[in-house]
Amino acid sequence: MSLVGRDRERERLAALAASGGSLLVLGEPGAGKSALLASLDGHLVVGVEAEQDLPYAGLHQVLDPFLDLSSLPGVRRAALEVVFGLSDGAAPPVHLVGLAALEVLSAARSVVLVDDAHWLDRASQDVLGFVARRLSGTALVVAARTPVFAGVPTLVLEPLAAAEARAVLDAVAPGLDAGRRSWVLARAAGNPLALTELPFGGDSLEETFAARASALPAEVRSALLVLALGGACGTDLTPAVEARLVDSGGAFRHPLIRSAVVRAAGASELRDTHRRLAFATEEPDRRAWHLAGATTGADENVACLLEKTADRALRRGGAAAAVSALERAAELGDDAERARRLLRAAELAAEAGRRDDVERILLDVRGLDLTARERALVTWLPTAFDDGVGEGVAGPGELVGLAESVVSDGDVELGLRIFWSVAMRCFWVEPGAAVRERIAAVARRLPIDPRDPRMLAMTAYVCPVQQGDAVVAGLRGRAVTDDPATLRLLGSAALQVGAFADSVRFSVAAQPGFRAQGQFGLLARALAVEAWSRTRLGDIAAAEPVAREAARLAEETGQPYMRGLAAAVQAEIAALRGAYDRSADLAAEAERIGLAAGARPVLATVQLARSLAALGEGRYADAFAAVRRVHDPADPAHQLALRRYVLPELVESATRSGNADEARKLVEELDTTTRSPALASGLRYARALLAPDDEAEALFEAALDAENSPWDRARVQLAFGAWLRRQRRAAHARPHLKAAAEAFEAFGTGDWAERAREELRASGESRGGGGELTGHELTIARMAADGLTNKEIGERLHLSHRTVSTHLHRIFPKLGVTARAELRQALADSG
């Protein structure tokens, strides 16, 4: 096909082929995708509809010219051997296969072209998406009608402009009469393939190709149908070459021709061809699918063959292929087996994260006679997505009863899986005290050791307050294991009960195993837990890249609420760094995700980030209003566990905004003996800030003497130093303020360090003059001294009010003032 009108696209592909990287080319059938790929020299693979239920068939074709299994590390070599059916073993996660494929293609330093990728099997699509997002050196160009994966540069082929369309038509059919020419231009609507084929007959592309095929001798038509269905033949295809349906090598000239040949065949011809192909192949999976294509009614024998195909697909990691095989087996097999096969398919689809497949299959289950276990699956499976936070799924109360009944019937494994869904739901949403207690009562009756990591994590999610001390005790002294899944559970449990150092320790230890195994969905969760905990410890330099990777992997693995949680942590980090505009943007992004289904940990962390930003900008009433929401049971941002770990922000903003009495009530509600390190530290800080002057010093000293994280200690030192200065004990204040300033500087929290230095200057340590101000700062200082608000200053200088606030926080220490009212005199003194 001509490439007229596609010069820019061709140049872009040529540049990519030279430099390496990935590109997804999208366009309607006939838009020119295949022609663009043909303009490059490289290894070409074409997706075939007949092979979309053969797991990793497409990937095998992609890797085959470059595949040297002996050169791969053991675990990656084993993964490819299993998925390609070369050896037996546990089905590897798709991302482990992706890591192996990435290594093979990265070493190839070649050009790999994949056309009609929408017809590849789902497993191959998933792996190619993983590879495309990471590949360099080697060029990978994937063409498809629809987006088969996300996160890579995309080239969309639009219809040709009118002038370009006329040029293509004149080039292929220069003698076309005016009437036919106008009709073709209108009918083609800028589609390059239609412009090159419609002039020679037919009202549509498919009709055009089907008409050409129908005019061929019977044996050639039969051979083309065999080819279209994935078979091979030895028939002379010269008539098909002359009809421009196949090239001289016997390959279809365009993927549309393949589908046109299949659709043009009669039903009986299709069945006969499938039957011939079934007996001509020695591959059991191809035979099963061809027999299914040859079957007109119920056939339990074929259904059993398809179920065995599903088993083999699972052993190779092809969950999507297994689902398709089981659905077809349910359709063809005995009615007595239909529910079992469909629900097995639904379970596999849920485990693979295929929400649409689960919903479709469960619709087919309606009206069937089900066992108690099958009814339990129908209720539970819709909760398997987004941690059960979506609309229309069973709530924790209903699920816990289901779990108890399933366990009573002897299916402990399914009961525990359902119970884990219950526990996770208690983290994301709030079921209420009565439901939590009912869940706890059921948990006590489960046949599992309370110190088992699964039970420890479930207890932490369900009863972070009542059973928090028991969970902390269960975590203390527990050694790191080799099992990343266990380590992740322990890290999550530690976060729930405020043992943030343990949370980091276990979560970090889990990650190498998840990376090695390619379990990127669980890796995203471990990273998010680590980032949340590190940020609360003040270790934002380490938390920042962790949160960024957690957000990226959560997006890639289809976990929206983990994506929201990671974005909220990024907003918190930005607020601590003083990047207030970025913090606001990230908080808004996270809030949109969290509000979609009321994901409380996301919304709570958003309010924490906003409170920190407001504290940094000196908007203390706003800071209190934001963090107060986390403590309000009627607010969507209320989260039972996390509310206990935002006391420093609550009390600090309250004491600076006239809300100390309300904060005091909230602290009294939480002020209990606890082993939670984070809560204990927060309570010590809160008691000192809220105490009357005759009690405060002893409480500050007690807080400093206790075991604290470096961040918590720096906050206490800043607050204690400020209190001592206000008591006119400047000499005692300075050592604490100096230590706080140095610590905050080391943390990378510049505005917090400025606050400490501001207090230090106010204590008489040093006093700057107006000469320290930049010209821009001097302008802002004068406007503020004249009584203009931050918003008014921003409007005059074309700045955001947040940026003005940041400037003022730098200006105050330079002038040695602590309040806006002091600016006029300070500027006058500085001359």
mmCIF file of C-alpha atoms in Angstrom, residues 173-411:
data_model
loop_
_atom_site.group_PDB
_atom_site.id
_atom_site.type_symbol
_atom_site.label_atom_id
_atom_site.label_comp_id
_atom_site.label_asym_id
_atom_site.label_seq_id
_atom_site.Cartn_x
_atom_site.Cartn_y
_atom_site.Cartn_z
ATOM 1 C CA ALA A 173 -6.300 4.190 -10.150
ATOM 2 C CA PRO A 174 -5.337 7.053 -12.478
ATOM 3 C CA GLY A 175 -7.955 6.237 -15.106
ATOM 4 C CA LEU A 176 -10.969 6.101 -12.778
ATOM 5 C CA ASP A 177 -14.028 7.913 -14.158
ATOM 6 C CA ALA A 178 -15.180 11.012 -12.287
ATOM 7 C CA GLY A 179 -18.324 9.453 -10.804
ATOM 8 C CA ARG A 180 -16.570 6.375 -9.487
ATOM 9 C CA ARG A 181 -13.708 8.555 -8.233
ATOM 10 C CA SER A 182 -16.069 10.735 -6.196
ATOM 11 C CA TRP A 183 -17.833 7.661 -4.806
ATOM 12 C CA VAL A 184 -14.562 6.008 -3.743
ATOM 13 C CA LEU A 185 -13.311 9.195 -2.054
ATOM 14 C CA ALA A 186 -16.548 9.554 -0.116
ATOM 15 C CA ARG A 187 -16.764 5.861 0.767
ATOM 16 C CA ALA A 188 -13.105 5.580 1.830
ATOM 17 C CA ALA A 189 -13.277 8.689 4.038
ATOM 18 C CA GLY A 190 -9.503 9.001 4.062
ATOM 19 C CA ASN A 191 -8.815 5.325 4.792
ATOM 20 C CA PRO A 192 -5.651 4.414 2.834
ATOM 21 C CA LEU A 193 -6.479 0.743 2.326
ATOM 22 C CA ALA A 194 -9.987 1.553 1.124
ATOM 23 C CA LEU A 195 -8.535 4.079 -1.310
ATOM 24 C CA THR A 196 -6.281 1.409 -2.813
ATOM 25 C CA GLU A 197 -8.848 -1.417 -2.960
ATOM 26 C CA LEU A 198 -12.340 0.030 -3.539
ATOM 27 C CA PRO A 199 -11.556 1.306 -7.036
ATOM 28 C CA PHE A 200 -11.429 -2.300 -8.209
ATOM 29 C CA GLY A 201 -14.878 -3.398 -6.968
ATOM 30 C CA GLY A 202 -16.931 -3.843 -3.842
ATOM 31 C CA ASP A 203 -18.892 -1.552 -1.539
ATOM 32 C CA SER A 204 -16.655 -2.204 1.488
ATOM 33 C CA LEU A 205 -13.216 -3.621 2.181
ATOM 34 C CA GLU A 206 -14.540 -6.862 3.599
ATOM 35 C CA GLU A 207 -16.928 -7.284 0.689
ATOM 36 C CA THR A 208 -14.120 -6.535 -1.734
ATOM 37 C CA PHE A 209 -11.819 -9.173 -0.251
ATOM 38 C CA ALA A 210 -14.619 -11.715 0.176
ATOM 39 C CA ALA A 211 -15.667 -11.286 -3.458
ATOM 40 C CA ARG A 212 -12.119 -11.920 -4.649
ATOM 41 C CA ALA A 213 -11.860 -15.030 -2.482
ATOM 42 C CA SER A 214 -15.226 -16.340 -3.718
ATOM 43 C CA ALA A 215 -14.029 -16.062 -7.320
ATOM 44 C CA LEU A 216 -11.091 -18.387 -6.682
ATOM 45 C CA PRO A 217 -11.083 -22.129 -7.427
ATOM 46 C CA ALA A 218 -12.616 -24.208 -4.615
ATOM 47 C CA GLU A 219 -9.323 -25.795 -3.554
ATOM 48 C CA VAL A 220 -7.677 -22.350 -3.261
ATOM 49 C CA ARG A 221 -10.610 -20.988 -1.241
ATOM 50 C CA SER A 222 -10.337 -23.980 1.052
ATOM 51 C CA ALA A 223 -6.580 -23.444 1.449
ATOM 52 C CA LEU A 224 -7.111 -19.765 2.315
ATOM 53 C CA LEU A 225 -9.625 -20.726 5.012
ATOM 54 C CA VAL A 226 -7.120 -23.181 6.469
ATOM 55 C CA LEU A 227 -4.515 -20.430 6.577
ATOM 56 C CA ALA A 228 -6.986 -17.996 8.143
ATOM 57 C CA LEU A 229 -7.759 -20.481 10.927
ATOM 58 C CA GLY A 230 -4.093 -20.915 11.798
ATOM 59 C CA GLY A 231 -3.309 -24.015 9.770
ATOM 60 C CA ALA A 232 -0.799 -24.708 6.998
ATOM 61 C CA CYS A 233 -1.308 -26.055 3.524
ATOM 62 C CA GLY A 234 0.645 -27.114 0.453
ATOM 63 C CA THR A 235 -1.830 -25.887 -2.141
ATOM 64 C CA ASP A 236 -0.609 -23.713 -4.996
ATOM 65 C CA LEU A 237 -1.835 -20.201 -4.069
ATOM 66 C CA THR A 238 -0.914 -18.499 -7.350
ATOM 67 C CA PRO A 239 -4.559 -17.517 -8.083
ATOM 68 C CA ALA A 240 -4.757 -15.882 -4.625
ATOM 69 C CA VAL A 241 -1.513 -14.024 -5.289
ATOM 70 C CA GLU A 242 -2.894 -12.770 -8.589
ATOM 71 C CA ALA A 243 -6.086 -11.687 -6.776
ATOM 72 C CA ARG A 244 -3.864 -9.670 -4.393
ATOM 73 C CA LEU A 245 -5.064 -11.600 -1.356
ATOM 74 C CA VAL A 246 -1.728 -13.158 -0.367
ATOM 75 C CA ASP A 247 1.845 -12.278 -1.151
ATOM 76 C CA SER A 248 4.337 -14.481 -2.974
ATOM 77 C CA GLY A 249 5.303 -16.114 0.319
ATOM 78 C CA GLY A 250 1.751 -17.232 1.010
ATOM 79 C CA ALA A 251 1.002 -14.686 3.764
ATOM 80 C CA PHE A 252 -2.143 -12.579 3.756
ATOM 81 C CA ARG A 253 -1.423 -9.130 2.353
ATOM 82 C CA HIS A 254 -3.433 -7.496 5.115
ATOM 83 C CA PRO A 255 -4.985 -8.785 8.374
ATOM 84 C CA LEU A 256 -8.437 -7.708 7.143
ATOM 85 C CA ILE A 257 -8.176 -10.280 4.359
ATOM 86 C CA ARG A 258 -7.811 -13.064 6.927
ATOM 87 C CA SER A 259 -10.991 -12.034 8.751
ATOM 88 C CA ALA A 260 -12.844 -11.492 5.469
ATOM 89 C CA VAL A 261 -12.014 -15.059 4.345
ATOM 90 C CA VAL A 262 -13.353 -16.492 7.630
ATOM 91 C CA ARG A 263 -16.532 -14.422 7.567
ATOM 92 C CA ALA A 264 -17.187 -15.261 3.927
ATOM 93 C CA ALA A 265 -17.074 -19.007 4.596
ATOM 94 C CA GLY A 266 -20.332 -20.864 5.225
ATOM 95 C CA ALA A 267 -21.057 -22.377 8.644
ATOM 96 C CA SER A 268 -20.704 -25.952 7.437
ATOM 97 C CA GLU A 269 -17.457 -25.113 5.607
ATOM 98 C CA LEU A 270 -16.072 -23.573 8.796
ATOM 99 C CA ARG A 271 -17.005 -26.647 10.841
ATOM 100 C CA ASP A 272 -15.499 -29.013 8.280
ATOM 101 C CA THR A 273 -12.257 -27.024 8.174
ATOM 102 C CA HIS A 274 -12.017 -26.957 11.967
ATOM 103 C CA ARG A 275 -12.585 -30.717 12.012
ATOM 104 C CA ARG A 276 -9.813 -31.335 9.457
ATOM 105 C CA LEU A 277 -7.428 -29.093 11.375
ATOM 106 C CA ALA A 278 -8.277 -30.852 14.656
ATOM 107 C CA PHE A 279 -7.174 -34.211 13.293
ATOM 108 C CA ALA A 280 -4.183 -32.733 11.480
ATOM 109 C CA THR A 281 -2.525 -31.258 14.583
ATOM 110 C CA GLU A 282 -0.700 -33.037 17.369
ATOM 111 C CA GLU A 283 -1.032 -30.093 19.783
ATOM 112 C CA PRO A 284 -3.815 -30.949 22.267
ATOM 113 C CA ASP A 285 -4.864 -27.339 22.874
ATOM 114 C CA ARG A 286 -5.223 -26.514 19.189
ATOM 115 C CA ARG A 287 -7.081 -29.788 18.696
ATOM 116 C CA ALA A 288 -9.514 -28.964 21.506
ATOM 117 C CA TRP A 289 -10.290 -25.513 20.133
ATOM 118 C CA HIS A 290 -10.710 -26.819 16.574
ATOM 119 C CA LEU A 291 -13.058 -29.538 17.825
ATOM 120 C CA ALA A 292 -15.022 -26.857 19.668
ATOM 121 C CA GLY A 293 -15.244 -24.939 16.395
ATOM 122 C CA ALA A 294 -16.502 -28.063 14.648
ATOM 123 C CA THR A 295 -19.201 -28.793 17.243
ATOM 124 C CA THR A 296 -22.780 -27.689 16.700
ATOM 125 C CA GLY A 297 -24.484 -28.835 19.908
ATOM 126 C CA ALA A 298 -23.652 -30.157 23.363
ATOM 127 C CA ASP A 299 -20.596 -32.400 23.544
ATOM 128 C CA GLU A 300 -19.263 -33.319 26.971
ATOM 129 C CA ASN A 301 -16.213 -35.010 25.471
ATOM 130 C CA VAL A 302 -15.100 -31.778 23.802
ATOM 131 C CA ALA A 303 -15.950 -29.885 26.995
ATOM 132 C CA CYS A 304 -13.629 -32.167 28.946
ATOM 133 C CA LEU A 305 -10.861 -31.567 26.414
ATOM 134 C CA LEU A 306 -11.339 -27.816 26.809
ATOM 135 C CA GLU A 307 -11.194 -28.142 30.590
ATOM 136 C CA LYS A 308 -7.870 -29.945 30.243
ATOM 137 C CA THR A 309 -6.765 -27.109 27.959
ATOM 138 C CA ALA A 310 -7.674 -24.694 30.763
ATOM 139 C CA ASP A 311 -5.551 -26.716 33.193
ATOM 140 C CA ARG A 312 -2.568 -26.594 30.849
ATOM 141 C CA ALA A 313 -3.061 -22.855 30.317
ATOM 142 C CA LEU A 314 -3.019 -22.298 34.066
ATOM 143 C CA ARG A 315 0.179 -24.279 34.464
ATOM 144 C CA ARG A 316 1.736 -21.911 31.931
ATOM 145 C CA GLY A 317 0.335 -18.784 33.563
ATOM 146 C CA GLY A 318 -2.356 -18.163 30.959
ATOM 147 C CA ALA A 319 -5.313 -17.252 33.173
ATOM 148 C CA ALA A 320 -7.197 -15.438 30.399
ATOM 149 C CA ALA A 321 -6.874 -18.433 28.078
ATOM 150 C CA ALA A 322 -8.050 -20.737 30.865
ATOM 151 C CA VAL A 323 -11.102 -18.545 31.427
ATOM 152 C CA SER A 324 -12.010 -18.699 27.732
ATOM 153 C CA ALA A 325 -11.595 -22.467 27.645
ATOM 154 C CA LEU A 326 -13.749 -22.975 30.739
ATOM 155 C CA GLU A 327 -16.493 -20.691 29.426
ATOM 156 C CA ARG A 328 -16.594 -22.609 26.133
ATOM 157 C CA ALA A 329 -16.548 -25.906 28.040
ATOM 158 C CA ALA A 330 -19.525 -24.724 30.112
ATOM 159 C CA GLU A 331 -21.353 -23.839 26.913
ATOM 160 C CA LEU A 332 -20.710 -27.224 25.265
ATOM 161 C CA GLY A 333 -20.798 -29.573 28.254
ATOM 162 C CA ASP A 334 -23.442 -31.189 30.416
ATOM 163 C CA ASP A 335 -25.793 -28.883 32.302
ATOM 164 C CA ALA A 336 -24.751 -30.511 35.588
ATOM 165 C CA GLU A 337 -21.200 -29.201 35.103
ATOM 166 C CA ARG A 338 -22.110 -25.743 33.852
ATOM 167 C CA ALA A 339 -22.127 -23.859 37.182
ATOM 168 C CA ARG A 340 -18.900 -25.466 38.357
ATOM 169 C CA ARG A 341 -17.054 -24.580 35.163
ATOM 170 C CA LEU A 342 -18.388 -21.039 35.026
ATOM 171 C CA LEU A 343 -17.542 -20.303 38.646
ATOM 172 C CA ARG A 344 -14.089 -21.743 38.241
ATOM 173 C CA ALA A 345 -13.653 -19.394 35.284
ATOM 174 C CA ALA A 346 -14.946 -16.487 37.404
ATOM 175 C CA GLU A 347 -12.474 -17.296 40.201
ATOM 176 C CA LEU A 348 -9.588 -17.321 37.736
ATOM 177 C CA ALA A 349 -10.774 -14.073 36.172
ATOM 178 C CA ALA A 350 -10.953 -12.464 39.623
ATOM 179 C CA GLU A 351 -7.449 -13.624 40.500
ATOM 180 C CA ALA A 352 -6.210 -12.144 37.211
ATOM 181 C CA GLY A 353 -7.955 -8.829 37.898
ATOM 182 C CA ARG A 354 -10.418 -9.201 34.997
ATOM 183 C CA ARG A 355 -13.445 -7.381 36.410
ATOM 184 C CA ASP A 356 -15.454 -7.358 33.165
ATOM 185 C CA ASP A 357 -14.968 -11.100 32.738
ATOM 186 C CA VAL A 358 -16.188 -11.788 36.283
ATOM 187 C CA GLU A 359 -19.290 -9.654 35.837
ATOM 188 C CA ARG A 360 -20.125 -11.290 32.509
ATOM 189 C CA ILE A 361 -19.637 -14.821 33.829
ATOM 190 C CA LEU A 362 -21.710 -14.225 36.959
ATOM 191 C CA LEU A 363 -24.579 -13.072 34.756
ATOM 192 C CA ASP A 364 -24.422 -16.487 33.040
ATOM 193 C CA VAL A 365 -24.563 -18.195 36.448
ATOM 194 C CA ARG A 366 -27.893 -16.607 37.363
ATOM 195 C CA GLY A 367 -30.743 -19.082 37.541
ATOM 196 C CA LEU A 368 -28.503 -22.152 37.846
ATOM 197 C CA ASP A 369 -28.765 -24.575 40.757
ATOM 198 C CA LEU A 370 -25.808 -23.824 43.036
ATOM 199 C CA THR A 371 -24.219 -25.496 46.027
ATOM 200 C CA ALA A 372 -23.619 -23.521 49.234
ATOM 201 C CA ARG A 373 -19.976 -22.993 48.253
ATOM 202 C CA GLU A 374 -20.984 -21.799 44.787
ATOM 203 C CA ARG A 375 -23.481 -19.331 46.265
ATOM 204 C CA ALA A 376 -20.686 -18.061 48.519
ATOM 205 C CA LEU A 377 -18.471 -17.518 45.481
ATOM 206 C CA VAL A 378 -21.197 -15.579 43.661
ATOM 207 C CA THR A 379 -21.462 -13.238 46.655
ATOM 208 C CA TRP A 380 -17.741 -12.899 47.317
ATOM 209 C CA LEU A 381 -16.140 -12.671 43.860
ATOM 210 C CA PRO A 382 -17.360 -9.128 43.035
ATOM 211 C CA THR A 383 -15.521 -7.907 46.142
ATOM 212 C CA ALA A 384 -12.191 -9.145 44.787
ATOM 213 C CA PHE A 385 -11.494 -5.836 43.015
ATOM 214 C CA ASP A 386 -10.192 -2.601 44.531
ATOM 215 C CA ASP A 387 -10.176 -4.319 47.944
ATOM 216 C CA GLY A 388 -13.960 -4.604 47.818
ATOM 217 C CA VAL A 389 -14.519 -0.854 47.897
ATOM 218 C CA GLY A 390 -16.691 -0.633 44.789
ATOM 219 C CA GLU A 391 -20.432 -0.102 44.673
ATOM 220 C CA GLY A 392 -22.843 -2.998 44.570
ATOM 221 C CA VAL A 393 -20.634 -5.494 46.389
ATOM 222 C CA ALA A 394 -21.270 -7.262 49.663
ATOM 223 C CA GLY A 395 -20.321 -5.347 52.788
ATOM 224 C CA PRO A 396 -18.125 -6.569 55.653
ATOM 225 C CA GLY A 397 -21.098 -7.669 57.738
ATOM 226 C CA GLU A 398 -22.507 -9.893 55.009
ATOM 227 C CA LEU A 399 -19.097 -11.251 54.086
ATOM 228 C CA VAL A 400 -18.086 -12.205 57.607
ATOM 229 C CA GLY A 401 -21.223 -14.320 57.967
ATOM 230 C CA LEU A 402 -20.392 -15.903 54.645
ATOM 231 C CA ALA A 403 -16.848 -16.673 55.787
ATOM 232 C CA GLU A 404 -18.117 -18.259 58.985
ATOM 233 C CA SER A 405 -20.599 -20.482 57.150
ATOM 234 C CA VAL A 406 -17.981 -21.569 54.602
ATOM 235 C CA VAL A 407 -15.545 -22.514 57.369
ATOM 236 C CA SER A 408 -18.325 -24.372 59.199
ATOM 237 C CA ASP A 409 -18.896 -26.392 56.039
ATOM 238 C CA GLY A 410 -15.242 -27.419 56.128
ATOM 239 C CA ASP A 411 -13.783 -25.151 53.430
#
